[in-house]
Tab-separated table of C-alpha atoms and ligand atoms in Angstrom:
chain	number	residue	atom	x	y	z
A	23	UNK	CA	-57.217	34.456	-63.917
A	24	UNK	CA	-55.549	32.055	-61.913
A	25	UNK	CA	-56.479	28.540	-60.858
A	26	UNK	CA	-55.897	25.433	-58.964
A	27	UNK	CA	-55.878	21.936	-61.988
A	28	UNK	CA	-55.406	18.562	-61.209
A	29	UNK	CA	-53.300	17.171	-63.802
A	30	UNK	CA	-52.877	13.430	-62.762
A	31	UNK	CA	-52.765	12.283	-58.947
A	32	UNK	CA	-50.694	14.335	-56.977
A	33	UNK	CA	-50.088	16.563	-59.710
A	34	UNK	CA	-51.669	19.898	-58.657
A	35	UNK	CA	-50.465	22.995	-60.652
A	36	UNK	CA	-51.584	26.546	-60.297
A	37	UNK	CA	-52.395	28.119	-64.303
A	38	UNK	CA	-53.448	30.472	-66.267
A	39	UNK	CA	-57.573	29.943	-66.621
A	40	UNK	CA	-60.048	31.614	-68.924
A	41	UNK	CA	-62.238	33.775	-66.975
A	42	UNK	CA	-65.581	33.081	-65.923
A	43	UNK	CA	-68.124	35.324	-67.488
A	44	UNK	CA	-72.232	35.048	-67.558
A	45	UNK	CA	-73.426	32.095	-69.376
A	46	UNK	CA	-76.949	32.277	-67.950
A	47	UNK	CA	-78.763	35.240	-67.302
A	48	UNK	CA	-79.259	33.434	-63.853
A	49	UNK	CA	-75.852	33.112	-63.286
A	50	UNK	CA	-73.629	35.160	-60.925
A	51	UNK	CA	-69.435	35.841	-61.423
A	52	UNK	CA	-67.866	35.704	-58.276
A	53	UNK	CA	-64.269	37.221	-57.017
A	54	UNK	CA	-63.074	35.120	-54.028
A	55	UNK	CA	-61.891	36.357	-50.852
A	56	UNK	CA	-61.020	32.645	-50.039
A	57	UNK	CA	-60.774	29.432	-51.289
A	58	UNK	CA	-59.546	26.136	-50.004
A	59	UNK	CA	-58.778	22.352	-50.056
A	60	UNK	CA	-61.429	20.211	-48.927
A	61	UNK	CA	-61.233	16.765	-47.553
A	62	UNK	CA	-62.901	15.281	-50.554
A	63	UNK	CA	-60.233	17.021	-52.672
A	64	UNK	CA	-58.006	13.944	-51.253
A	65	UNK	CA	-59.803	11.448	-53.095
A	66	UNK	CA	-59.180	12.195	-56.685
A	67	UNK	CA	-55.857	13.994	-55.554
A	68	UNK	CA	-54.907	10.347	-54.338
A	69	UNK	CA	-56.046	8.345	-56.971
A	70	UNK	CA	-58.818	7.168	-55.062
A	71	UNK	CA	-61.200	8.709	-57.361
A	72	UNK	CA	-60.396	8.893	-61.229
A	73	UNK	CA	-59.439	12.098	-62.826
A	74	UNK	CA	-60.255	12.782	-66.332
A	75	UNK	CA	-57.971	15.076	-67.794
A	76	UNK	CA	-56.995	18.357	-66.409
A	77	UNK	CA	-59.289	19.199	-63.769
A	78	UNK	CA	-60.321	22.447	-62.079
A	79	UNK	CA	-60.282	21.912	-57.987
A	80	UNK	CA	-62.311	23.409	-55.377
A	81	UNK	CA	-66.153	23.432	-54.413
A	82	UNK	CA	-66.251	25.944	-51.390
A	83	UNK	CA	-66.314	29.575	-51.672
A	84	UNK	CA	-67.237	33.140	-50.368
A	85	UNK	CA	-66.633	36.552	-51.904
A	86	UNK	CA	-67.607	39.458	-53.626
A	87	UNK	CA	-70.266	39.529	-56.509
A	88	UNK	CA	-68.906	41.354	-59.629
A	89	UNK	CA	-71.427	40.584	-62.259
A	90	UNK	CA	-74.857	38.931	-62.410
A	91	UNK	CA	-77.132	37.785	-64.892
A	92	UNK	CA	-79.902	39.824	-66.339
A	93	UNK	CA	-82.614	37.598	-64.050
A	94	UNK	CA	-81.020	37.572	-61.145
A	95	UNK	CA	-82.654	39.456	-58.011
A	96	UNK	CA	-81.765	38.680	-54.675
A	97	UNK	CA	-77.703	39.735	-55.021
A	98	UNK	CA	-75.992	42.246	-56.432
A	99	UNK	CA	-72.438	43.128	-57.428
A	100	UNK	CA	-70.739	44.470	-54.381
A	101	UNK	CA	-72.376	41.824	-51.733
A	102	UNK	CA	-70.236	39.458	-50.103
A	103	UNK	CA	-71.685	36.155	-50.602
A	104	UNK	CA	-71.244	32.415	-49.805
A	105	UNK	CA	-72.869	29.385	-51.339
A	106	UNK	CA	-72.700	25.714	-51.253
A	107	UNK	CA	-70.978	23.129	-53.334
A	108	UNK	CA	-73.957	22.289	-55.442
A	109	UNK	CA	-75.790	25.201	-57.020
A	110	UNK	CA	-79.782	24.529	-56.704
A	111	UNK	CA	-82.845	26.484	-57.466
A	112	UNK	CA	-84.392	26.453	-54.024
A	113	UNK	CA	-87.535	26.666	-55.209
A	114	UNK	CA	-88.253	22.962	-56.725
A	115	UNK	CA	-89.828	20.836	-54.285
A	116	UNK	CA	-86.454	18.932	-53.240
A	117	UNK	CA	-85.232	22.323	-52.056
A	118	UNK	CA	-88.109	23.183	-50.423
A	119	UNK	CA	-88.286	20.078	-48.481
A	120	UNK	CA	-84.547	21.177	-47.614
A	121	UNK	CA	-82.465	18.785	-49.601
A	122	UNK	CA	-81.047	21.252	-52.076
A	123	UNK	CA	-78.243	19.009	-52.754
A	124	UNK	CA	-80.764	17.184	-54.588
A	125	UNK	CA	-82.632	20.610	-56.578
A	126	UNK	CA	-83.882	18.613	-59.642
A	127	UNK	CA	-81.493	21.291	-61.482
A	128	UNK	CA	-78.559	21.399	-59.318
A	129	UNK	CA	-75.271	22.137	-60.453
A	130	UNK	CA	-72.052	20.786	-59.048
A	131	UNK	CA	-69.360	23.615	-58.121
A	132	UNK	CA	-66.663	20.812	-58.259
A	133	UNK	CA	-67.172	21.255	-62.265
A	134	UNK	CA	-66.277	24.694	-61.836
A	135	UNK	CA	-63.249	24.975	-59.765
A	136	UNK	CA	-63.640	27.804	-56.738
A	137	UNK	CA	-59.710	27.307	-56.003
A	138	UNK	CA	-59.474	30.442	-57.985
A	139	UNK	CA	-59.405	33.909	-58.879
A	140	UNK	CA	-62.645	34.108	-59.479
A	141	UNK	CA	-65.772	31.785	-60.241
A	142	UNK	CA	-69.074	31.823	-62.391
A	143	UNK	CA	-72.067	30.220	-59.414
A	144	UNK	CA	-74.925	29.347	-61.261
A	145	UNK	CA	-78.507	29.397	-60.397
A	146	UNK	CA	-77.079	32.651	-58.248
A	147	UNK	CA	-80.893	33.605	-56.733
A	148	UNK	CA	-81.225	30.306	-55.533
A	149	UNK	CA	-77.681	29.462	-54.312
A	150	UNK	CA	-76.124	32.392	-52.774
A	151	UNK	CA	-76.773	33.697	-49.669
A	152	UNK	CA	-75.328	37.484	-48.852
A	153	UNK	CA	-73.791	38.408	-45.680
A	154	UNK	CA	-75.211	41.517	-43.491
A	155	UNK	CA	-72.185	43.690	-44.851
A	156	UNK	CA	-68.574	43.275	-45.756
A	157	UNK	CA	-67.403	41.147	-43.469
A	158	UNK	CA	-63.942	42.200	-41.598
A	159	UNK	CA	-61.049	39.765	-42.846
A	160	UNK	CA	-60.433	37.667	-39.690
A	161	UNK	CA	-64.564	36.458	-40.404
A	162	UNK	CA	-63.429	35.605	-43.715
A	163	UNK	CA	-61.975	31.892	-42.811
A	164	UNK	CA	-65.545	31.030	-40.660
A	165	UNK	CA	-67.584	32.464	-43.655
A	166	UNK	CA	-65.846	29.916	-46.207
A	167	UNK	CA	-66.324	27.170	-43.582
A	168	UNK	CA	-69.949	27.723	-43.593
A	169	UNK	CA	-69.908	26.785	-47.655
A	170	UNK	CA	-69.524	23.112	-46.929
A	171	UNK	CA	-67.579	21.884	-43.793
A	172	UNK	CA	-69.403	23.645	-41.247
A	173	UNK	CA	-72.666	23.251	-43.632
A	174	UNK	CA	-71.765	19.691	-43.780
A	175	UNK	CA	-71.183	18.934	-39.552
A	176	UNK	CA	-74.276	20.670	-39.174
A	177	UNK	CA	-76.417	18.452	-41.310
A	178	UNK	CA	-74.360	15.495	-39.912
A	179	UNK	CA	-75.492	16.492	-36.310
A	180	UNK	CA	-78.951	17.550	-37.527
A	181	UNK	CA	-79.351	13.625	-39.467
A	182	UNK	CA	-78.217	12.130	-36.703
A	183	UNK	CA	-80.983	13.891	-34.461
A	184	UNK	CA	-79.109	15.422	-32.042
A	185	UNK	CA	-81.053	16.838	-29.073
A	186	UNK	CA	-80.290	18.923	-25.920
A	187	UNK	CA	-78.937	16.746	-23.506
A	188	UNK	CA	-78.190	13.523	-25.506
A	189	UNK	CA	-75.270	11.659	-26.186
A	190	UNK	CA	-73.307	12.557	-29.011
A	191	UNK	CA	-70.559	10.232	-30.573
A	192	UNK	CA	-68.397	11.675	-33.750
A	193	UNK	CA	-66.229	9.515	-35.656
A	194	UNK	CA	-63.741	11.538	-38.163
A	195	UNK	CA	-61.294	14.339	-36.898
A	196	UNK	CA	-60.902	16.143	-40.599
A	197	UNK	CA	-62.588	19.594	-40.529
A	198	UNK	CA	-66.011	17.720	-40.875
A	199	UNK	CA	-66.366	15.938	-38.067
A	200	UNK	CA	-64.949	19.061	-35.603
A	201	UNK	CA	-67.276	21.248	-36.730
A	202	UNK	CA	-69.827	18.186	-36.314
A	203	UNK	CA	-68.381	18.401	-32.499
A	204	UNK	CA	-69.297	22.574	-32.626
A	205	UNK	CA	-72.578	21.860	-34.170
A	206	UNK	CA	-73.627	19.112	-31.818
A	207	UNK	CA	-72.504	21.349	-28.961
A	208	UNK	CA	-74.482	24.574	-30.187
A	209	UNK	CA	-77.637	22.252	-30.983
A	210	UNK	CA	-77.475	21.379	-27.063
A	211	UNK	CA	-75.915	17.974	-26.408
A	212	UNK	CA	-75.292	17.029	-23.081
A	213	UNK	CA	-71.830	14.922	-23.819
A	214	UNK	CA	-70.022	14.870	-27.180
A	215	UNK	CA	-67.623	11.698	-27.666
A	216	UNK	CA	-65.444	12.742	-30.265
A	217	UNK	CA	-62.696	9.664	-31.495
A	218	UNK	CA	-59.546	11.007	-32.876
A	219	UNK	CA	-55.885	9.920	-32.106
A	220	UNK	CA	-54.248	13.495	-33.058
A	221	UNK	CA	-53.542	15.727	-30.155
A	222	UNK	CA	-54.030	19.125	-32.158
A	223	UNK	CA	-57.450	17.784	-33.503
A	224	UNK	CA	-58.100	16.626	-29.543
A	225	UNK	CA	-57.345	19.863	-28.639
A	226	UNK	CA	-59.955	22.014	-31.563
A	227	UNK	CA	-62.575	19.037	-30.119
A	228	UNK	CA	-62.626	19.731	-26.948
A	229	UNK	CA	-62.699	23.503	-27.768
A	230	UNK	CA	-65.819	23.517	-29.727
A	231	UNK	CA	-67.263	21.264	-27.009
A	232	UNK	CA	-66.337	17.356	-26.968
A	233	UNK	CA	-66.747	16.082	-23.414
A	234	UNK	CA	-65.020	13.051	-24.002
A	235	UNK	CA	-62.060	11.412	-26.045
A	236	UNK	CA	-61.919	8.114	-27.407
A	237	UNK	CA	-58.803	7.366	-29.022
A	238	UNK	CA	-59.276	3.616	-30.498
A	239	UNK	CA	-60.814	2.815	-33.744
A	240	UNK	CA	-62.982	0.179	-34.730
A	241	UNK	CA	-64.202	-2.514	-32.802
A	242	UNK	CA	-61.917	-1.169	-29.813
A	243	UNK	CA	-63.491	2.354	-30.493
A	244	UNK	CA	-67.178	0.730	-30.257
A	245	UNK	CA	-66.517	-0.642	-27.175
A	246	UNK	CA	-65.033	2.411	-25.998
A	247	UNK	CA	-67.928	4.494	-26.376
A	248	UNK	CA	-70.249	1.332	-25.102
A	249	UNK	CA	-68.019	1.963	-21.972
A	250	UNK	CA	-68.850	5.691	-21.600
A	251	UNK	CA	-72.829	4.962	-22.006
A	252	UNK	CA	-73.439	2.228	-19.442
A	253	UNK	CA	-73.368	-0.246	-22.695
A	254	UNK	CA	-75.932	1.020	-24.836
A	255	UNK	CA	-73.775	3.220	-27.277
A	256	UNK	CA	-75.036	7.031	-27.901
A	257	UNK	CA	-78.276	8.161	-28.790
A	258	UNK	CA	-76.771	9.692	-32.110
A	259	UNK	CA	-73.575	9.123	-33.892
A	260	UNK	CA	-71.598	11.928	-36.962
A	261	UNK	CA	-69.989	9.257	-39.225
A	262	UNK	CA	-67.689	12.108	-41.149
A	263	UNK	CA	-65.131	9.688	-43.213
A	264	UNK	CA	-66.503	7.529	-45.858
A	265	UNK	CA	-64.942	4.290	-45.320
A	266	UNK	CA	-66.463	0.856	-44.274
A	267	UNK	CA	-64.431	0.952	-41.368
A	268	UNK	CA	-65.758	4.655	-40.332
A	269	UNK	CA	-69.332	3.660	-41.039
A	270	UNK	CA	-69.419	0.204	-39.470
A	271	UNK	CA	-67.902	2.214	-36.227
A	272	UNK	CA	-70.766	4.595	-36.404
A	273	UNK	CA	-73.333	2.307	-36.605
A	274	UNK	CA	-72.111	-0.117	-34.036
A	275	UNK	CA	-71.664	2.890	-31.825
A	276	UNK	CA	-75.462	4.066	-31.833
A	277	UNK	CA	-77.828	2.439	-29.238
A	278	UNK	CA	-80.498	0.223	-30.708
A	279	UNK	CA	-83.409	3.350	-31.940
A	280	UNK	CA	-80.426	5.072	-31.815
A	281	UNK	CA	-79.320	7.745	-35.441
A	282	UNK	CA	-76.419	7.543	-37.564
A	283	UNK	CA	-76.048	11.102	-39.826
A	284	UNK	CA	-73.251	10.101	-42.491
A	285	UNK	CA	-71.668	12.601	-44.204
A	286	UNK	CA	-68.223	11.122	-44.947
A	287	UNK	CA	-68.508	11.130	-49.002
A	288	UNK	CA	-69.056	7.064	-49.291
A	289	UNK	CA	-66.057	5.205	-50.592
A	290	UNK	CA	-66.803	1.475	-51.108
A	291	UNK	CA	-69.124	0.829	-48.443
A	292	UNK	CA	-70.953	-2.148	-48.074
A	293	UNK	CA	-73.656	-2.658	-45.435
A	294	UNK	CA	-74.601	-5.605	-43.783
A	295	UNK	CA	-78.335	-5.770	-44.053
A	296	UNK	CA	-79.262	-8.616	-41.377
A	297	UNK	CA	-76.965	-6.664	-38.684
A	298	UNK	CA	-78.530	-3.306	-39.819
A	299	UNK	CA	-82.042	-5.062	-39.386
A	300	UNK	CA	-81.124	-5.821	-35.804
A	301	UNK	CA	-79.397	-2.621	-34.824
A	302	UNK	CA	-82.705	-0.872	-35.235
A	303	UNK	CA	-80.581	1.646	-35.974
A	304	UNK	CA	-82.084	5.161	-37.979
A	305	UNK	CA	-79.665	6.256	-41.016
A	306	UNK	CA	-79.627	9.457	-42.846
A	307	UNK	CA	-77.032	11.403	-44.495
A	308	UNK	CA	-76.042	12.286	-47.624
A	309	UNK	CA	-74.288	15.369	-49.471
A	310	UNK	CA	-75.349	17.908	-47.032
A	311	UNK	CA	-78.019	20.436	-48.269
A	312	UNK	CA	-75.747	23.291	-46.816
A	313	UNK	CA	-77.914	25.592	-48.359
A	314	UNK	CA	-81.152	25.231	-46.025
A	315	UNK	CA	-78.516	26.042	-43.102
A	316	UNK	CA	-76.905	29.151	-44.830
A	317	UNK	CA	-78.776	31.916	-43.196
A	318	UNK	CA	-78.945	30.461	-39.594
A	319	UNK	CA	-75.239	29.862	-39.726
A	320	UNK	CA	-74.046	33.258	-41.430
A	321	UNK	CA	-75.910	34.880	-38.465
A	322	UNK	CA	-74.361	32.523	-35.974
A	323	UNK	CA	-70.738	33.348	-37.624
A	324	UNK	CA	-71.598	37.537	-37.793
A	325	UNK	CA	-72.480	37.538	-34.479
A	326	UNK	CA	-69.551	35.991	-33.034
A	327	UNK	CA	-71.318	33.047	-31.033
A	328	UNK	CA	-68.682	30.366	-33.319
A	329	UNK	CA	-65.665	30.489	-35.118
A	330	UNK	CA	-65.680	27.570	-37.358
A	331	UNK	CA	-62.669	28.810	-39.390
A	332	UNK	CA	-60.260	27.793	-36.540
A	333	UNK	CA	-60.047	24.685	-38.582
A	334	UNK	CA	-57.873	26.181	-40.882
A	335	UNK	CA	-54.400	25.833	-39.590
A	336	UNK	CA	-52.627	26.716	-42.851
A	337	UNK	CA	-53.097	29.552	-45.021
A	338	UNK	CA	-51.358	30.127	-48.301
A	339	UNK	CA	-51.232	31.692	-51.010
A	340	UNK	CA	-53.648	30.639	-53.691
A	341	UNK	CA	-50.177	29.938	-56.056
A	342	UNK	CA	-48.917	27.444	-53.133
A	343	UNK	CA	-51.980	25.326	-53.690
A	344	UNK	CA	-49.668	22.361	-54.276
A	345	UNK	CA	-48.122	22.451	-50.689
A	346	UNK	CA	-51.940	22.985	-49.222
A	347	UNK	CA	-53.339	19.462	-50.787
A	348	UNK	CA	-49.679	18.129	-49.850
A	349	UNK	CA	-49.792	18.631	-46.316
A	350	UNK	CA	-53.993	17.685	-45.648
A	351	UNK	CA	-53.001	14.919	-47.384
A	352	UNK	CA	-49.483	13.768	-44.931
A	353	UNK	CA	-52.291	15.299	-42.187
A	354	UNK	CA	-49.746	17.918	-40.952
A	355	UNK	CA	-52.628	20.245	-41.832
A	356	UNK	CA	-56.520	20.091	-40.889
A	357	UNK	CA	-57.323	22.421	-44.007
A	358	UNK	CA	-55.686	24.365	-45.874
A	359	UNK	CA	-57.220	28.091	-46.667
A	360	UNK	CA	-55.557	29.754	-49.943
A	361	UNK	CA	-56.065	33.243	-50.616
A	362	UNK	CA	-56.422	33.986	-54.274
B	423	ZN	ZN1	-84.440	22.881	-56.444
């Protein structure tokens, strides 16, 4: 089969890769009907994050099952599927508190590489969730959104206790912190700041909900959103980037009792404890335990009440994989989907 590697930063090439077959009689081999670049894929891409060797790319995925393992019982080869970026059990008591990301035998995807033909998802009972039916194709994009970006918003919103009527503040325009936007709208929120400084991101904002635009970063952004809640700051804040700057923003932004739901994967950050003590500020976040959301948001997706795959605004060709991490990263593209 075919596959996205990452040979050395910005050094993406799309090979020849053994195929997957069953290692596990729990394991399930997956074709994909789509695949794509994620903003974490920018990290190691840039250098940010060390590669070792030729790497295999891609953690999100949806598709058809092929094979499974001799144990496994809840899908079968036909099924569309989708899964999240860590493989987990769901039956440990990590997943069934609903942090699946942490299943005391999870398995990262990343390892594996889903920017391919096809893909071995271990732990399938546990990690894949099947779709009603075959899904038409234009359902396709939302369905891979669900594996992690929309999975991930949705935790971000859920962390940072979002509730009907309350203020909602979202720093991060990537994918992530849009569909944070979409999720904070469908969970109720009575006014969703959303900061970006790109019109076309503006524009998918205030389409999946954002009442209100704040274009300055930073201590400027802060104030900003102080302005827009009579000086308190909002009752929750997404923080969906991963820098200091990013997270410093978010928490300055929340009211004092006020939540912070990071899901920006952390890059260097440093917290301040004597100003966190006095912000009395609530922080959770973390890789995103997509997985406990799967069901309610394949449901949401089949029935047409979102479309979370309008953040892809560039498809291509699995083999043009290169050009998809080239233009997220330049940010002419949101994200990129590649069809295998
Ligand atoms: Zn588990």
């Amino acid at each position: 089969m075919r596959g996205a590697i990452l040979h050395a930063p910005r050094d993406i090439r799309v090979e020849q890769r053994e195929d997957p077959k069953i290692e596990q009689p729990t394991d399930a081999i997956i074709q994909l009907a789509a695949t794509c670049v994620c903003g974490s894929d920018l990290w190691p891409y840039r250098g940010i994050e060390p590669v070792d060797g030729p790497a295999p790319m891609g953690h999100e995925y949806a598709g058809i099952v092929e094979e499974v393992g001799a144990e496994v019982r809840t899908v079968k080869p036909g099924q569309f599927v989708i899964g999240s970026f860590f493989a987990s059990d769901n039956t440990c008591e990590i997943c069934q508190a609903g942090y699946q990301t942490s299943c005391i035998h999870r398995q990262p995807i990343g390892a594996i590489g889903t920017q391919a033909e096809y893909a071995r998802i271990p732990l399938a009972d546990g990690t894949l969730v099947a779709t009603p039916g075959v899904p038409s194709d234009d359902l396709v994009p939302s369905l891979l959104a669900a594996s992690d970006v929309l999975g991930t918003g949705w935790f971000g919103a859920v962390a940072a206790d979002v509730r009907p009527g309350k203020t909602v503040a979202v720093v991060g325009d990537g994918a992530v912190g849009l569909l944070a936007v979409l999720a904070a709208n469908q969970l109720g929120a009575g006014r969703i700041i959303a900061m970006s400084r790109h019109k076309p991101r503006q524009k998918l904002a205030l389409e999946f909900g954002a009442t209100d635009i704040v274009t300055d970063r930073g201590d400027a952004g802060v104030a900003a959103v102080k302005d827009l809640t009579g000086g308190l700051g909002a009752h929750s804040v997404i923080e969906a980037v991963g820098t200091q700057e990013s997270m410093m923003q978010a928490i300055r932004s929340a009211r004092p009792g006020g939540h912070i739901g990071y899901v920006g994967v952390a890059h260097d950050v440093e917290l301040p404890g004597q100003e966190l003590f006095f912000s009395h500020a609530h922080l959770h976040g973390g890789p995103a335990p997509v997985r406990r959301f799967l069901p309610e948001l394949i449901e949401l997706i089949w029935t047409r009440a979102i479309e979370p795959g309008r953040v892809f605004d560039l498809t291509l060709p699995l083999d043009q994989a290169a050009e998809g991490y080239r233009a997220m990263d330049e940010r002419r593209a949101i994200k990129t989907l590649l069809r295998p």
